[in-house]
mmCIF file with all atom_site columns, C-alpha atoms in Angstrom:
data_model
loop_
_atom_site.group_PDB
_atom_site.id
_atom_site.type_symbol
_atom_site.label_atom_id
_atom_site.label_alt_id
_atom_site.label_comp_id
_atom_site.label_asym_id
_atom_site.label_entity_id
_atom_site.label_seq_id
_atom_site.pdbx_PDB_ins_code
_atom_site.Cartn_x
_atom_site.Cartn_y
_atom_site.Cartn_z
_atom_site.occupancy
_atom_site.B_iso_or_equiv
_atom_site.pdbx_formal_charge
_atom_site.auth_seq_id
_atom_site.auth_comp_id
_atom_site.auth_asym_id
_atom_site.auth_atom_id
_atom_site.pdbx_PDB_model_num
ATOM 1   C CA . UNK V 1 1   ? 81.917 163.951 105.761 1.00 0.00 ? 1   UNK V CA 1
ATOM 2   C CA . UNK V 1 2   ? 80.501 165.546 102.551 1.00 0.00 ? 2   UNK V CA 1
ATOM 3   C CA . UNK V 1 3   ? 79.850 169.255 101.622 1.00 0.00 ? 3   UNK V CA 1
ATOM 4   C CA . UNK V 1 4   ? 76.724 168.155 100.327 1.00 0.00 ? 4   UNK V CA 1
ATOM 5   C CA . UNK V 1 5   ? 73.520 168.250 102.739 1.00 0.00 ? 5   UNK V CA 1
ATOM 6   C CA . UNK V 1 6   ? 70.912 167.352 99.878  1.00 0.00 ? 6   UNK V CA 1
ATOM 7   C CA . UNK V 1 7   ? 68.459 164.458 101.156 1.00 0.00 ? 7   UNK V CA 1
ATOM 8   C CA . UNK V 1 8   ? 68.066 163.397 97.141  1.00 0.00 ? 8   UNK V CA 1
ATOM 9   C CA . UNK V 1 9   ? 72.153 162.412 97.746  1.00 0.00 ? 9   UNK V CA 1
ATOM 10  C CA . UNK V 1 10  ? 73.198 158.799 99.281  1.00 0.00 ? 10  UNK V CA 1
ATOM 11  C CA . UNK V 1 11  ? 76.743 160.546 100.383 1.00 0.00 ? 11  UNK V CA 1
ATOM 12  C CA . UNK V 1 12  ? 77.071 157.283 102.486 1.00 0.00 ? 12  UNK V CA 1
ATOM 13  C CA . UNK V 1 13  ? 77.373 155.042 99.226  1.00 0.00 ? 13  UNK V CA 1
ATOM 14  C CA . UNK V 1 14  ? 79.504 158.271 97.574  1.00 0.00 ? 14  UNK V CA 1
ATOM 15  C CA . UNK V 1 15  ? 81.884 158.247 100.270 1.00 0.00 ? 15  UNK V CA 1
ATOM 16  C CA . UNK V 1 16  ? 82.415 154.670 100.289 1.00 0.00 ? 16  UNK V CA 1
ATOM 17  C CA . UNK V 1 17  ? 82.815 154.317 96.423  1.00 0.00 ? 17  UNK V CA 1
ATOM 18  C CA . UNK V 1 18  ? 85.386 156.980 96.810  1.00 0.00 ? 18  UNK V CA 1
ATOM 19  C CA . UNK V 1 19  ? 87.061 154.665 99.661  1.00 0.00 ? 19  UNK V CA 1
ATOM 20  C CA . UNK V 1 20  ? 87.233 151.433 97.033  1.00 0.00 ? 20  UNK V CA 1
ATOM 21  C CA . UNK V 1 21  ? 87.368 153.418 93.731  1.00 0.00 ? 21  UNK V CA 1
ATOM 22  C CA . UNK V 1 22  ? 89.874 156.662 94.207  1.00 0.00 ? 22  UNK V CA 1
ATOM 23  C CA . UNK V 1 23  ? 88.904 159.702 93.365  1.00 0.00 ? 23  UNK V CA 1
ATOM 24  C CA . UNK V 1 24  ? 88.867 159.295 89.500  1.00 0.00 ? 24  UNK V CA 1
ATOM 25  C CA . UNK V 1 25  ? 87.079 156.251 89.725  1.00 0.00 ? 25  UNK V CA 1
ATOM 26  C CA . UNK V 1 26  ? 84.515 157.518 91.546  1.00 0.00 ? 26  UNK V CA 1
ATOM 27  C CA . UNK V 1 27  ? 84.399 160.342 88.854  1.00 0.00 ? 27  UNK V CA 1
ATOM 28  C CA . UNK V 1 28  ? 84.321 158.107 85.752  1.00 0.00 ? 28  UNK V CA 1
ATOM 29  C CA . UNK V 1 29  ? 81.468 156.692 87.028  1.00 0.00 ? 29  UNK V CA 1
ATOM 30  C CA . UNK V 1 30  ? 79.809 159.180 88.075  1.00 0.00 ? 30  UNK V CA 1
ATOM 31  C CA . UNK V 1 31  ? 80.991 161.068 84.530  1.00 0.00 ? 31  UNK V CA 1
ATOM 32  C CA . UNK V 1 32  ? 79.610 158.035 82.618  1.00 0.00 ? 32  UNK V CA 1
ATOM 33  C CA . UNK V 1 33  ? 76.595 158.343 83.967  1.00 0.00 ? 33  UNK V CA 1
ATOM 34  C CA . UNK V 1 34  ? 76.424 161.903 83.294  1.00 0.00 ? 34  UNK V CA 1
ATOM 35  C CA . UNK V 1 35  ? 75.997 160.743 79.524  1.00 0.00 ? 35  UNK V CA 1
ATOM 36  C CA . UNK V 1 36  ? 74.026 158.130 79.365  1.00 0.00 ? 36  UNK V CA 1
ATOM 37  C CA . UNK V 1 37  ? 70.978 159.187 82.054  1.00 0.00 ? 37  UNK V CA 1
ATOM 38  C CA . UNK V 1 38  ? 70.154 161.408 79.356  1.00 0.00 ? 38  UNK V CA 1
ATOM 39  C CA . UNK V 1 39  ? 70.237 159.148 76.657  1.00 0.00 ? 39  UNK V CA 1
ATOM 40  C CA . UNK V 1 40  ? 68.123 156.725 79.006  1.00 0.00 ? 40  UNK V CA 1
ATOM 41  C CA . UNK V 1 41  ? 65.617 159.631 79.780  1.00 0.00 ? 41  UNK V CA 1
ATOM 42  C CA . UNK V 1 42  ? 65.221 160.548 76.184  1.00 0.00 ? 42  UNK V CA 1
ATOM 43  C CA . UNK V 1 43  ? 64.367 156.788 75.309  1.00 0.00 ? 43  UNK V CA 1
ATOM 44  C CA . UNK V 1 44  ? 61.579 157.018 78.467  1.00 0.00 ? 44  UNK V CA 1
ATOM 45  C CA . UNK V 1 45  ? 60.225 160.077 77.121  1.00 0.00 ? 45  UNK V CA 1
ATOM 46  C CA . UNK V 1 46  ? 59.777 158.631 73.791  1.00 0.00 ? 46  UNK V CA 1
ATOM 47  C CA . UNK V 1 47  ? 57.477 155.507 75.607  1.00 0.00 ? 47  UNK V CA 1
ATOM 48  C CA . UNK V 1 48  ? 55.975 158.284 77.260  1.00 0.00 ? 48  UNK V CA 1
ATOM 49  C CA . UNK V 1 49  ? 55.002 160.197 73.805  1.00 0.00 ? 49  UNK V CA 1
ATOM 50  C CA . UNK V 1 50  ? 53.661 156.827 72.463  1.00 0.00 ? 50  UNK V CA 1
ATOM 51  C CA . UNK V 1 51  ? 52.147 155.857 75.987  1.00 0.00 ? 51  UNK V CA 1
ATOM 52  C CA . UNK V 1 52  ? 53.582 152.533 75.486  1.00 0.00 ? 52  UNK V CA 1
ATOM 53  C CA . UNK V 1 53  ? 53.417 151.510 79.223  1.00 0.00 ? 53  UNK V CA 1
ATOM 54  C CA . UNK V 1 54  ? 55.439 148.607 79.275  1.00 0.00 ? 54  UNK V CA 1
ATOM 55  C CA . UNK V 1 55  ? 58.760 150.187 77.699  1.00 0.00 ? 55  UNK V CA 1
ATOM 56  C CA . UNK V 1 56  ? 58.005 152.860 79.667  1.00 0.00 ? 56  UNK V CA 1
ATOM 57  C CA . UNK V 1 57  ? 57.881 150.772 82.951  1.00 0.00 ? 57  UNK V CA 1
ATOM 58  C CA . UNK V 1 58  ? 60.743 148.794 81.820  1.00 0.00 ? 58  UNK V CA 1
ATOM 59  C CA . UNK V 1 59  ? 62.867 152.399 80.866  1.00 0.00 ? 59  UNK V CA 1
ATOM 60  C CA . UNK V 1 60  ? 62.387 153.555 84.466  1.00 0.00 ? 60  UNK V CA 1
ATOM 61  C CA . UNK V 1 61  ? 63.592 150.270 85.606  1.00 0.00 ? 61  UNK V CA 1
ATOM 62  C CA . UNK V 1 62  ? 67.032 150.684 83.552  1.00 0.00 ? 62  UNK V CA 1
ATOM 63  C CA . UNK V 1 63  ? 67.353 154.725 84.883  1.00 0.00 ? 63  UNK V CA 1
ATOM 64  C CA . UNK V 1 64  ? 66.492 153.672 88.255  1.00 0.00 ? 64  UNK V CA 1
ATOM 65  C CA . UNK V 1 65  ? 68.934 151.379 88.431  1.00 0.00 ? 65  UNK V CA 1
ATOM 66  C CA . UNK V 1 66  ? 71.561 153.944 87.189  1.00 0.00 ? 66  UNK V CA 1
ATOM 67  C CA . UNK V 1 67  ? 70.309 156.645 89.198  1.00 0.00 ? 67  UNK V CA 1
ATOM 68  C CA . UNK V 1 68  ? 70.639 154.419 92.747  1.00 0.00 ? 68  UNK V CA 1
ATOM 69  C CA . UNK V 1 69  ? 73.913 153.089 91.742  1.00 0.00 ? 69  UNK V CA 1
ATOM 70  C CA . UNK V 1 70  ? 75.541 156.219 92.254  1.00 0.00 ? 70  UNK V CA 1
ATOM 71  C CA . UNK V 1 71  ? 73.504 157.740 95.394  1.00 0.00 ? 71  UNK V CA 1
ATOM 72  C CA . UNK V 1 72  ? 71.358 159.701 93.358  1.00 0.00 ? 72  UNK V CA 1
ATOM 73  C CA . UNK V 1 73  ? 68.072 158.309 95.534  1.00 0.00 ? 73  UNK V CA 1
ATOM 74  C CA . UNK V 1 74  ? 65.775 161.437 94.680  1.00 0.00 ? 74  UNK V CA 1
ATOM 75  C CA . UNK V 1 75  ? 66.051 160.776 91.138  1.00 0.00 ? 75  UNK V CA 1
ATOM 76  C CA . UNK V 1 76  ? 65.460 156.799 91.090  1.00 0.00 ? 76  UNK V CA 1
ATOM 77  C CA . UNK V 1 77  ? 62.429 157.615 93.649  1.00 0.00 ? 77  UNK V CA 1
ATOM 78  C CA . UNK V 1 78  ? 61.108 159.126 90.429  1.00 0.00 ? 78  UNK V CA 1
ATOM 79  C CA . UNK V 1 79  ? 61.989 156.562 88.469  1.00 0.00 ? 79  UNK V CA 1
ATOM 80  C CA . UNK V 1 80  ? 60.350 153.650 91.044  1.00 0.00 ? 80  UNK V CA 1
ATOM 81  C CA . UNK V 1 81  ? 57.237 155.439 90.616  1.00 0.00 ? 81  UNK V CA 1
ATOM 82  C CA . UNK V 1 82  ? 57.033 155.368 87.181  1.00 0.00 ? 82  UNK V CA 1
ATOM 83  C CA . UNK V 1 83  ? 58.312 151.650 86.833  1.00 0.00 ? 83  UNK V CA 1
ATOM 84  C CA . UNK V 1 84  ? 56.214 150.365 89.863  1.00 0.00 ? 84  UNK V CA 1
ATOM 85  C CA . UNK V 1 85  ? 53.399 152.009 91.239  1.00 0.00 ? 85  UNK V CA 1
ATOM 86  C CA . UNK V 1 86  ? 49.909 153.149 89.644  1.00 0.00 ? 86  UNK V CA 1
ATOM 87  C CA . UNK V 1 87  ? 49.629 155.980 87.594  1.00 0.00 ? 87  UNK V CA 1
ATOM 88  C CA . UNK V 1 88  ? 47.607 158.177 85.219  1.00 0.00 ? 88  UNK V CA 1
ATOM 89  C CA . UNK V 1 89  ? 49.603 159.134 82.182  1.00 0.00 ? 89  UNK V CA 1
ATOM 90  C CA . UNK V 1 90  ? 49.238 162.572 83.605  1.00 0.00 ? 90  UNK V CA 1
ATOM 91  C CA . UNK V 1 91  ? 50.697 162.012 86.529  1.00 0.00 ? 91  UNK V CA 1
ATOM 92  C CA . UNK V 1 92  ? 53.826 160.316 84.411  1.00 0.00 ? 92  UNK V CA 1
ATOM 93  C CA . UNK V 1 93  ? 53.827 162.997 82.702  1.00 0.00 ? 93  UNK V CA 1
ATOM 94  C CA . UNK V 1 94  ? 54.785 165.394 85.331  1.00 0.00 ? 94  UNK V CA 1
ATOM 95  C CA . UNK V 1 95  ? 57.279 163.196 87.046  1.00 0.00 ? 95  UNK V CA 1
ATOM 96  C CA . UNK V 1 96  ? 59.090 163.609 83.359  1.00 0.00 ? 96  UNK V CA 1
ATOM 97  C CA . UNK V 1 97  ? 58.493 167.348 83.472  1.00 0.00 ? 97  UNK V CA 1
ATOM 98  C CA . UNK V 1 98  ? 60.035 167.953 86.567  1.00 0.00 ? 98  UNK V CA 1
ATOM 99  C CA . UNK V 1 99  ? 62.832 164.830 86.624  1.00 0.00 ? 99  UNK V CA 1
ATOM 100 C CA . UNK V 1 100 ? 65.491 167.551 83.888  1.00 0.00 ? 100 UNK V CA 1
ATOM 101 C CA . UNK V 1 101 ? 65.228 169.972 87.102  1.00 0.00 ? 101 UNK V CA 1
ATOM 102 C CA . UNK V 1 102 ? 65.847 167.562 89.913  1.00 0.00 ? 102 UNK V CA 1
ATOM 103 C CA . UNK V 1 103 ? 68.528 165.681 87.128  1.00 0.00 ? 103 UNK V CA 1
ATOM 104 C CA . UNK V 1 104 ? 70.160 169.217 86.916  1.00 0.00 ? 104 UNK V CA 1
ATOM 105 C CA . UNK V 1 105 ? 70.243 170.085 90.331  1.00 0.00 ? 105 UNK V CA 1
ATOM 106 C CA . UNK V 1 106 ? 71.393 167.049 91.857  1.00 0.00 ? 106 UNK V CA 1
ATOM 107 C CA . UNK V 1 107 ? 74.254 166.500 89.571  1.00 0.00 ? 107 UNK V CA 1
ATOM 108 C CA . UNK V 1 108 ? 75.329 170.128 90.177  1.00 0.00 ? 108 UNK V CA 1
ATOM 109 C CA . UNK V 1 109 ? 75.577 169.068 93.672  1.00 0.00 ? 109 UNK V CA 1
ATOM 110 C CA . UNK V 1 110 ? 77.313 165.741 92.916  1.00 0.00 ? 110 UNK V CA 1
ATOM 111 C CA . UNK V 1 111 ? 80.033 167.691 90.259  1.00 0.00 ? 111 UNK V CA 1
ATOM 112 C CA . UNK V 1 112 ? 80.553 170.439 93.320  1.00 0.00 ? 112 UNK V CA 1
ATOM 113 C CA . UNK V 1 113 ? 81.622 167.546 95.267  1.00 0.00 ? 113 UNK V CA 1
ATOM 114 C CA . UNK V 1 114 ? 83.775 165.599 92.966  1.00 0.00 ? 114 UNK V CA 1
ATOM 115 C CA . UNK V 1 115 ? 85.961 168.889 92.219  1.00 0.00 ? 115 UNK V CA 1
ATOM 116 C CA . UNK V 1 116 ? 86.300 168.795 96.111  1.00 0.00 ? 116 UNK V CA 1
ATOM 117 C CA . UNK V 1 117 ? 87.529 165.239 95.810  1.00 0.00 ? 117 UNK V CA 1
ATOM 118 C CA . UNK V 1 118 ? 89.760 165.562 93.419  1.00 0.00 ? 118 UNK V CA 1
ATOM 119 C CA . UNK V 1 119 ? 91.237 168.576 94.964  1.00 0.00 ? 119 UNK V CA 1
#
């Protein structure tokens, strides 16, 4: 099916946006959201920084749903923790610390299978 064998991956929703979307519609999206999950996560770590909680909650909401859109379940699991559960501000802040390493390595996985696709 895929190349990829990474849990933090929904290759089931992947393969079937390929299906309905092509292969560069699948990668627009996927390239679109390549720009703006940063953006979003910059804006989260800023309601972080103030420890505004709501903004925060409601920032993690907005990545979240970006993040699961596309497959990408490990990084909206982070996400639904921030926006959802109980927390210490320390324990946000390490979900934040780690998410630019997970963000990294998942897309890396992602990219390695678009090329694939559009191969």
């Amino acid at each position: 099916m895929t190349s990829g064998n990474n849990a933090g991956i929904d290759w089931v929703l992947l393969e079937q946006y390929r299906n309905i979307l092509g292969a560069e519609g699948i990668q627009e999206s996927i390239q679109m959201f390549f720009t703006v999950a940063p953006e979003y996560f910059a804006e989260l770590t800023g309601f972080y920084s103030e420890q505004n909680e709501a903004k925060l909650r409601s920032q993690a909401h907005k990545l979240k749903g970006s993040c699961r859109s596309l497959g990408f379940k490990r990084l909206g699991e982070s996400m639904q923790m921030i926006e959802k559960e109980d927390w210490q501000w320390q324990d946000v802040g390490n979900e934040l610390e780690q998410w630019p390493h997970r963000f990294a390595a998942d897309t890396a996985i992602v990219n390695e299978w678009l090329v694939k696709q559009s191969s």
